[in-house]
Coordinates of C-alpha atoms in Angstrom, one line a residue:
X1 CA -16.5 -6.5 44.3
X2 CA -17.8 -3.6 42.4
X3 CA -15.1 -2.2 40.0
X4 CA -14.4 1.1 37.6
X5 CA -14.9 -1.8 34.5
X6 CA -18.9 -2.8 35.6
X7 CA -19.6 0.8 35.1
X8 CA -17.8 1.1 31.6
X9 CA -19.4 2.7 28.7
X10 CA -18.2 3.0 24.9
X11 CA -17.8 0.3 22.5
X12 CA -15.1 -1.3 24.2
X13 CA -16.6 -1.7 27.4
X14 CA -15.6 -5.5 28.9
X15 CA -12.3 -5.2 27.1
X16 CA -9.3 -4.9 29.3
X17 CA -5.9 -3.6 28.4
X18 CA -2.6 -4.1 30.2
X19 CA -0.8 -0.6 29.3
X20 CA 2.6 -1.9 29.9
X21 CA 4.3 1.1 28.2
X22 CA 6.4 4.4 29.3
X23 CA 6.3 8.3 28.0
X24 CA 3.8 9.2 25.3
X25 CA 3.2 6.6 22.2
X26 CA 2.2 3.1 24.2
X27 CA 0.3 5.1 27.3
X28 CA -1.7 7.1 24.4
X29 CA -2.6 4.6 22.5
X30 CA -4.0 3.0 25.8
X31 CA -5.5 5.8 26.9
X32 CA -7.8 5.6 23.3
X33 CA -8.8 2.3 24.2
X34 CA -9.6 3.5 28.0
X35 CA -11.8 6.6 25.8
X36 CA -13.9 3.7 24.1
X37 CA -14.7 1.7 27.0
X38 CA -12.1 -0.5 27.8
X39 CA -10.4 -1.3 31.2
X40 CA -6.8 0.0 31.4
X41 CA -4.7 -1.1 34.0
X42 CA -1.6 0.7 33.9
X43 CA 1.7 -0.7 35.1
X44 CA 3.7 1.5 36.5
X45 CA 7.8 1.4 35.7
X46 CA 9.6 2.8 38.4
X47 CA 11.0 5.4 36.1
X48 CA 8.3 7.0 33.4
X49 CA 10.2 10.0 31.7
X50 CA 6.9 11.5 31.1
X51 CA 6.1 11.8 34.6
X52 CA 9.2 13.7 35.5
X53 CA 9.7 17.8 34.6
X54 CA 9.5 20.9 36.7
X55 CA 5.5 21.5 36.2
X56 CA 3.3 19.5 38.4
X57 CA 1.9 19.7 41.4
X58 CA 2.0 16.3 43.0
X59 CA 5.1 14.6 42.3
X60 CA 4.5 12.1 39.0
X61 CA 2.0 14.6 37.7
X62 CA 3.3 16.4 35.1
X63 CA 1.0 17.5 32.1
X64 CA 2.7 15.1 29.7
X65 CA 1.5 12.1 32.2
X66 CA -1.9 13.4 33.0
X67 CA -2.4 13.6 28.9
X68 CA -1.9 10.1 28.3
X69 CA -3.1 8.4 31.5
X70 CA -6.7 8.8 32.2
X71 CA -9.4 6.2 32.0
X72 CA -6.5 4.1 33.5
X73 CA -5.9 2.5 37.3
X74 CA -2.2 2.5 38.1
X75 CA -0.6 -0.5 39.7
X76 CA 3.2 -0.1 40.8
X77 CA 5.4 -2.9 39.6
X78 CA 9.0 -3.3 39.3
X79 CA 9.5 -6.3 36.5
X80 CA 13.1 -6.8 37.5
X81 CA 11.9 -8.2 40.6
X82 CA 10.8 -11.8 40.3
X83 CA 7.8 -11.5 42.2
X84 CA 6.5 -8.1 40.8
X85 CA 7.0 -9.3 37.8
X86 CA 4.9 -12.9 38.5
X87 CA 1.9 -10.5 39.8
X88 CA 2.7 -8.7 36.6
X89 CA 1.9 -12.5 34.5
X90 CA -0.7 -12.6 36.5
X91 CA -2.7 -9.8 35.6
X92 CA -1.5 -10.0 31.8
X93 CA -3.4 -13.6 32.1
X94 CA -6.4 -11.6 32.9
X95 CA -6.5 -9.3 29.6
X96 CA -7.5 -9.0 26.2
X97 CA -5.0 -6.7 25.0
X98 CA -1.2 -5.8 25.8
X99 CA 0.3 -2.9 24.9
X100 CA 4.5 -2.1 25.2
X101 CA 6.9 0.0 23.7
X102 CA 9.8 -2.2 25.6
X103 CA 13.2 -2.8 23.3
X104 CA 12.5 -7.0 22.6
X105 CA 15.9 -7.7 24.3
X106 CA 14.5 -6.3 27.5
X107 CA 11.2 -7.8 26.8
X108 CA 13.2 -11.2 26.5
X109 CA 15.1 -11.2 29.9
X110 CA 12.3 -9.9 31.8
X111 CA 10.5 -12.8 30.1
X112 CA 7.9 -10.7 28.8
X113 CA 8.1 -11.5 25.3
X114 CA 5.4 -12.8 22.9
X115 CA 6.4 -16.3 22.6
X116 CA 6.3 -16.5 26.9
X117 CA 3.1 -14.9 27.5
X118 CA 1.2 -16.0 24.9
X119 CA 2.0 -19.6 26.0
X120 CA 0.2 -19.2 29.3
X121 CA -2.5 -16.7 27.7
X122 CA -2.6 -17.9 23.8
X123 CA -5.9 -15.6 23.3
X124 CA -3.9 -12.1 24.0
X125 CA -3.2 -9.6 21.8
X126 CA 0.8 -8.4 22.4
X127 CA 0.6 -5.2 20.6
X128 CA 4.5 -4.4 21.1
X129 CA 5.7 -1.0 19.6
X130 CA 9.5 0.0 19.4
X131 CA 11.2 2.8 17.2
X132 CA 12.2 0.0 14.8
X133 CA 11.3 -3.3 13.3
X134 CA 12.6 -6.0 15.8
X135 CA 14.4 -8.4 13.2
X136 CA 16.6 -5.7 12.2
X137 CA 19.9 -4.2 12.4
X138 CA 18.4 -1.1 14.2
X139 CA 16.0 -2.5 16.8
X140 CA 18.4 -1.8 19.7
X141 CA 18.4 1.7 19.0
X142 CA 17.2 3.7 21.6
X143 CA 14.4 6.1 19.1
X144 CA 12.6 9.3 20.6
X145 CA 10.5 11.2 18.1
X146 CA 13.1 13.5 17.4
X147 CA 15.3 10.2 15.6
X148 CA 11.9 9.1 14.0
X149 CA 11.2 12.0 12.2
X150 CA 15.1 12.4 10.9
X151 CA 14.4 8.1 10.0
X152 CA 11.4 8.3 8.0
X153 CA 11.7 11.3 5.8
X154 CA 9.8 14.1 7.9
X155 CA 12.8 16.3 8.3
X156 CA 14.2 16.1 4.5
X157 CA 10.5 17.5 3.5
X158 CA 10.3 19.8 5.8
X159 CA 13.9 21.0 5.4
X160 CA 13.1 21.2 1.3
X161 CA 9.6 22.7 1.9
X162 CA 11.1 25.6 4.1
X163 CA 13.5 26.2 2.0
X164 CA 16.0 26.0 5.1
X165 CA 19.7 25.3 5.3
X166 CA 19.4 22.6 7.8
X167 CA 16.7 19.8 8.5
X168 CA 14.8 20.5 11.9
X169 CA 12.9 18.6 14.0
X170 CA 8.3 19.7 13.3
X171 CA 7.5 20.8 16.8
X172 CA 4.9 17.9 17.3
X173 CA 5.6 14.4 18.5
X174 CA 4.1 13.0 15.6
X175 CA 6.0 9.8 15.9
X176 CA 4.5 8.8 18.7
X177 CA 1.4 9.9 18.1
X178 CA 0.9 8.4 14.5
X179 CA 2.5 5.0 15.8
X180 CA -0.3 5.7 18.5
X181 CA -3.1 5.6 16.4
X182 CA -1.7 2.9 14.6
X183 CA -1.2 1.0 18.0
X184 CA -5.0 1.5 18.4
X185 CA -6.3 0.4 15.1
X186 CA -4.4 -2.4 14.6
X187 CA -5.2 -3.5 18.4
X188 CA -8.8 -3.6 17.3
X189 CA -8.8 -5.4 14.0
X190 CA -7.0 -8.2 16.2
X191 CA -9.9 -7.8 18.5
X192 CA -12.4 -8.3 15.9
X193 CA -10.1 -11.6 14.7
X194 CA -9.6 -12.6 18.5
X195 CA -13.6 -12.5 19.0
X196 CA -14.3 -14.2 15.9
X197 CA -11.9 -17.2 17.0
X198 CA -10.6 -17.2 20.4
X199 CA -7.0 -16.5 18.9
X200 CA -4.7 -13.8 19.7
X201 CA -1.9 -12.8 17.9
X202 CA 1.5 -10.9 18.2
X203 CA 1.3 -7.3 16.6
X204 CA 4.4 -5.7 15.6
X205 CA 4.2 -1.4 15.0
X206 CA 7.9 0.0 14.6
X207 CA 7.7 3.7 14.5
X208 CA 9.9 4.1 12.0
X209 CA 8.1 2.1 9.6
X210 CA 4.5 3.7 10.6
X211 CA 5.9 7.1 10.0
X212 CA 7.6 6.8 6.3
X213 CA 4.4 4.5 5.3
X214 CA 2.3 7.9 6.8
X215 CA 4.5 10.6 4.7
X216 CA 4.7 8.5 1.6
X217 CA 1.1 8.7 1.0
X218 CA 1.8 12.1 -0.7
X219 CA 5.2 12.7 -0.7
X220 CA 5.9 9.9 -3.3
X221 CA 4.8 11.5 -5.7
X222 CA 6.8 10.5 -9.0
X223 CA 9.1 8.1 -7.7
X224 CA 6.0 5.7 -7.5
X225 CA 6.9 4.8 -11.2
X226 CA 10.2 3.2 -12.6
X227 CA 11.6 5.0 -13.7
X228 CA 11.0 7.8 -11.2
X229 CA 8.8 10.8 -13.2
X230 CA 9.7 13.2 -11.1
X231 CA 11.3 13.7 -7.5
X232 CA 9.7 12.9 -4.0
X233 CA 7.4 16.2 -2.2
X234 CA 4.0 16.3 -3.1
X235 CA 3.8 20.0 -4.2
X236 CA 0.9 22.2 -2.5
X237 CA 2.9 20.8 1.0
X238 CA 6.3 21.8 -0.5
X239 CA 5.3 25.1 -2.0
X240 CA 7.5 27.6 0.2
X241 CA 4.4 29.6 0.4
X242 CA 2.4 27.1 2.4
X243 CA 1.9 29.2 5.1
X244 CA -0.8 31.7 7.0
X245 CA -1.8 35.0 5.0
X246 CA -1.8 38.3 6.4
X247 CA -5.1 40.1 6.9
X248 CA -6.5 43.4 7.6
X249 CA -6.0 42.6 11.4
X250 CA -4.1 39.5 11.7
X251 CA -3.5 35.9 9.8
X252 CA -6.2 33.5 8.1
X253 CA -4.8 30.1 6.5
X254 CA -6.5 30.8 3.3
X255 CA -6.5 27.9 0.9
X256 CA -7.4 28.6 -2.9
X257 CA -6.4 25.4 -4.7
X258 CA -8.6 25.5 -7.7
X259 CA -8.0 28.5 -10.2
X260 CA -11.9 29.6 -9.9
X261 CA -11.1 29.4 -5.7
X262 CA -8.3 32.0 -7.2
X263 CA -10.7 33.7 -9.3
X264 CA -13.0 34.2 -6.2
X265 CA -10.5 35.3 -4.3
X266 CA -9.0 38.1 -6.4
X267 CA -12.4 39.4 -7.0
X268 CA -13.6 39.5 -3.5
X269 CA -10.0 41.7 -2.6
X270 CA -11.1 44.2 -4.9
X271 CA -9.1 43.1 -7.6
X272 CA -11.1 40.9 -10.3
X273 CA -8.1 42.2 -12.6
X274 CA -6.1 39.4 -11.2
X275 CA -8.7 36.9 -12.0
X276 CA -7.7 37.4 -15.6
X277 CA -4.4 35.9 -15.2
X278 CA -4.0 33.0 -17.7
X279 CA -2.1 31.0 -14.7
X280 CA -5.6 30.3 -13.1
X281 CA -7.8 30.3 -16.4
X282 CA -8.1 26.8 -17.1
X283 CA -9.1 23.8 -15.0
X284 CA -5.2 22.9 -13.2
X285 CA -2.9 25.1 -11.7
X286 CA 0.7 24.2 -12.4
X287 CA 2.4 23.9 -8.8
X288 CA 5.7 23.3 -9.3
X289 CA 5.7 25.7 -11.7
X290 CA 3.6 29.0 -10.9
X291 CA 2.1 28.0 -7.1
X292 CA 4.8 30.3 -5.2
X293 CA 4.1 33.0 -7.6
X294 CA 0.4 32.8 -7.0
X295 CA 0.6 33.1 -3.3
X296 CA 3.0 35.9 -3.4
X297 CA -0.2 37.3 -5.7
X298 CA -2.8 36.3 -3.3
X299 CA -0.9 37.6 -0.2
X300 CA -0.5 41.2 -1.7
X301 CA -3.9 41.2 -1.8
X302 CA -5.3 39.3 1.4
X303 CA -4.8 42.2 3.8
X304 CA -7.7 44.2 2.3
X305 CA -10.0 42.4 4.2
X306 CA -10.1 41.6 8.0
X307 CA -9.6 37.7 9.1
X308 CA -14.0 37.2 9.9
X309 CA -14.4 38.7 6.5
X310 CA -12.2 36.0 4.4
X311 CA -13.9 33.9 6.5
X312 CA -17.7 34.4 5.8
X313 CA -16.2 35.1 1.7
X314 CA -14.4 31.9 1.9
X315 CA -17.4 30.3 3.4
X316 CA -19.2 31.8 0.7
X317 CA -16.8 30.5 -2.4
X318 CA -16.1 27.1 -0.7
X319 CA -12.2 28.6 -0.9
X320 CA -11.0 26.1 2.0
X321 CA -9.9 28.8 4.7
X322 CA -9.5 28.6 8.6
X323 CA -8.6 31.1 11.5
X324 CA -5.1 30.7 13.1
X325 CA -5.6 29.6 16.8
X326 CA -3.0 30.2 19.4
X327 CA -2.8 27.6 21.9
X328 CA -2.3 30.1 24.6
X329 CA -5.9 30.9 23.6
X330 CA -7.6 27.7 22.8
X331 CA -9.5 27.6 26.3
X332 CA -11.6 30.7 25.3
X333 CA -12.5 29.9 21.9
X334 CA -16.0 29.4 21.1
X335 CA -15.4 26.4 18.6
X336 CA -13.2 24.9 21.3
X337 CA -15.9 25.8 24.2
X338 CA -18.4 24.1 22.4
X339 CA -16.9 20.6 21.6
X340 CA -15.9 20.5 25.3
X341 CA -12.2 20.2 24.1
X342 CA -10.7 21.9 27.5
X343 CA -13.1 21.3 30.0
X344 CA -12.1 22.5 33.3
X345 CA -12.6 18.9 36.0
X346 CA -11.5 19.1 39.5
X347 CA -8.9 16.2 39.8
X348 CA -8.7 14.3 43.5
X349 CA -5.4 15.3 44.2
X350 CA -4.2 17.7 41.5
X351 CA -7.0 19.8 42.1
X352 CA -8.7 22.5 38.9
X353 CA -7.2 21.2 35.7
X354 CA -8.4 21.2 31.8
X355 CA -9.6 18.3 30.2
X356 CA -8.3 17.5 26.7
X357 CA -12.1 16.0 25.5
X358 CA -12.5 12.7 23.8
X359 CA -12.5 14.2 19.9
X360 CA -15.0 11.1 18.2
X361 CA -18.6 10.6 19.0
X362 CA -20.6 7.5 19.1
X363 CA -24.4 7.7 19.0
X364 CA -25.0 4.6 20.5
X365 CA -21.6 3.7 23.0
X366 CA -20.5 7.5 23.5
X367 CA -17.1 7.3 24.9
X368 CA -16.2 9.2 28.1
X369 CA -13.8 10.4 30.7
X370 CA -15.0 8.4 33.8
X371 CA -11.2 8.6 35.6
X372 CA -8.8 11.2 35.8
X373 CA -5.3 10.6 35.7
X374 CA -3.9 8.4 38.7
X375 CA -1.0 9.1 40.4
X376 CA 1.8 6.4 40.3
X377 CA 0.6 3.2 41.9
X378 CA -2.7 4.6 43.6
X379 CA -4.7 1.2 42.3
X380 CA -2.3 -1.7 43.3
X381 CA -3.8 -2.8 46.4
X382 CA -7.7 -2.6 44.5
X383 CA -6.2 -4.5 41.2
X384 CA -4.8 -7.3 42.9
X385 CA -7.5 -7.7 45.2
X386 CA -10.3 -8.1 42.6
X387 CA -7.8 -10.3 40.9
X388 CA -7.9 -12.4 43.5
X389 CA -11.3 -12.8 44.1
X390 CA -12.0 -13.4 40.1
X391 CA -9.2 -16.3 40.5
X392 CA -11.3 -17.8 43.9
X393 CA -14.3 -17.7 42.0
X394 CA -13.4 -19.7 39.2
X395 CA -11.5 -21.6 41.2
X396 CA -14.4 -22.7 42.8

């Protein structure tokens, strides 16, 4: 039986994945690994958040889903049934890699946990993702993004960096994405082990704890030393004027973070007066100290140029600078156009619809799109039945 897997490309091609995961982190991270070349074969709980909202045109088919589900086949399972969730073992038996964002108490009486699977299949990878660590006092907490964020510090900085009375929620699911990508690196390096020895291994990514490792990278800041030197925020992201600057026909997010990137600037605006200031004369601008007063500087002075002129000047004086896309938008620009980042595919049953494109490139195993988003379930009757014949042949 010819399956979607001989015809794999990408570096991960002969790899399969079991995405046993709901809504966005898991079935992203899966959907990465189905990018690459790996075989994803979705199983499908009978209620997927992300596949229910008022846009879609096939029931189950809502742009959240189709996001994070292509390069997958979708089997429908129900694992509180006892022989759904046998075919379930089953095909877990056959792969390299499990993914699941289940709560481990659920995971437990479904008999889906580590410690049972990996008895049966002691090579497998259980890559198991909850909002946090299992072994503590919080893992029954049910966590969206929204409680990550609050958990791991985003909403303090961005609160503080605002300059707002209240902490609010950044209008991106980066929790799930980030524990995504973590998902998806740390799957691999236990591939690399697992093909080195023959052993799988239990991998453990709480949201929570992925998300305040990710902020403290900058946000630190002094309170890496004891005693602390100064308070957490790293400064160019707390600086109130971190923000886009108004040109002669719109907004540019313009950069400067050297004092000659100031220099430059003043000087292309027309006004190499302000490049005498003694705040940017030396080699280190003072943040904390002078960086919103700069910006208030550079922002009286940015709209004397239009937004493709601060970009070729910027482009000139290395000043980092960048135009300021609107997603409404993103289809028609050329930068977008050209990386095939919103391809327009015709989908089986969903009909025109854009393609988010695969981002990395490989010049040897490119990845690819070779299948679109199924709908719930399409794929059971195929999965089980090249199961079967894989078990009959080494049976025999």
């Amino acid at each position: 039986m010819t399956t979607p897997a001989d015809n794999a490309s990408g570096p991960l091609a002969g790899v399969r994945v079991i995405d046993m995961a709901t809504v966005v982190m898991g079935p992203y991270a899966a959907q990465i690994l189905g990018d690459l070349g790996a075989d994803v074969i979705k199983i499908e709980s009978p209620k997927d958040t992300a596949r229910i909202g008022p846009i879609h045109r096939t029931p189950g088919m809502t742009p959240l889903a189709m996001n994070v589900n292509r390069n997958k086949r979708s089997v429908a399972l129900n694992l509180k049934d006892a022989d759904d969730a046998q075919r379930a073992r089953d095909l877990i038996g056959s792969a390299d890699i499990l993914i699941t964002n289940m709560r481990i108490n659920a995971l437990r009486r479904l008999g889906m946990d580590y410690e049972s699977l990996a008895a049966d299949n002691p090579h497998l990878i259980y890559t198991h993702a909850q909002g946090f660590r299992p072994d503590s006092d919080r893992a029954e907490l049910a966590a969206y993004d929204e409680t990550v964020q609050a958990a791991s510090g985003l909403l303090d900085v961005a609160q503080r960096a605002g300059d707002i009375g209240k902490p609010v929620v950044l209008p991106s699911i980066f929790g799930d994405k980030v524990a995504a990508l973590t998902i998806v690196y740390s799957a691999l390096a236990a591939l690399v082990h697992q093909r080195a020895t023959g052993q799988g291994q239990l991998v453990e990514v709480p949201m929570a704890d992925t998300m305040l490792a990710f902020n403290l990278v900058e946000h630190l800041q002094g309170r890496i030393y004891e005693p602390p030197m100064t308070d957490t925020g790293f400064p160019l992201s707390m600086n109130v004027g971190h923000r886009a600057r108004p040109t002669k026909d719109g907004y540019a997010m313009i950069m400067p973070y050297s004092p000659k990137n100031f220099r430059d600037l003043f000087a292309a605006a027309g006004r190499p007066d302000l490049a005498e200031d003694p705040r940017i004369a030396g080699d280190y601008i003072d943040t904390r100290r002078d960086g919103t007063a700069l910006v208030e500087l550079m922002e009286s002075v940015t709209p004397n140029l239009t937004t493709d002129e601060w970009l070729r000047v910027c482009t000139e004086c290395s000043i980092p600078v960048g135009p300021v896309l609107r997603l409404d938008e993103a289809a028609d620009d050329p930068y977008v156009r050209e990386g095939h980042l919103l391809d327009v595919a015709e989908h089986p049953t969903e009909g025109t619809y854009r393609q988010v494109g695969v981002p990395m490139q490989f010049s040897a195993t490119p990845a690819s799109i070779r299948l679109h988003p199924p709908i719930p379930g399409q794929d059971t009757d195929d999965v089980f039945a090249e199961l079967d014949e894989h078990n009959e042949g080494e049976a025999a």
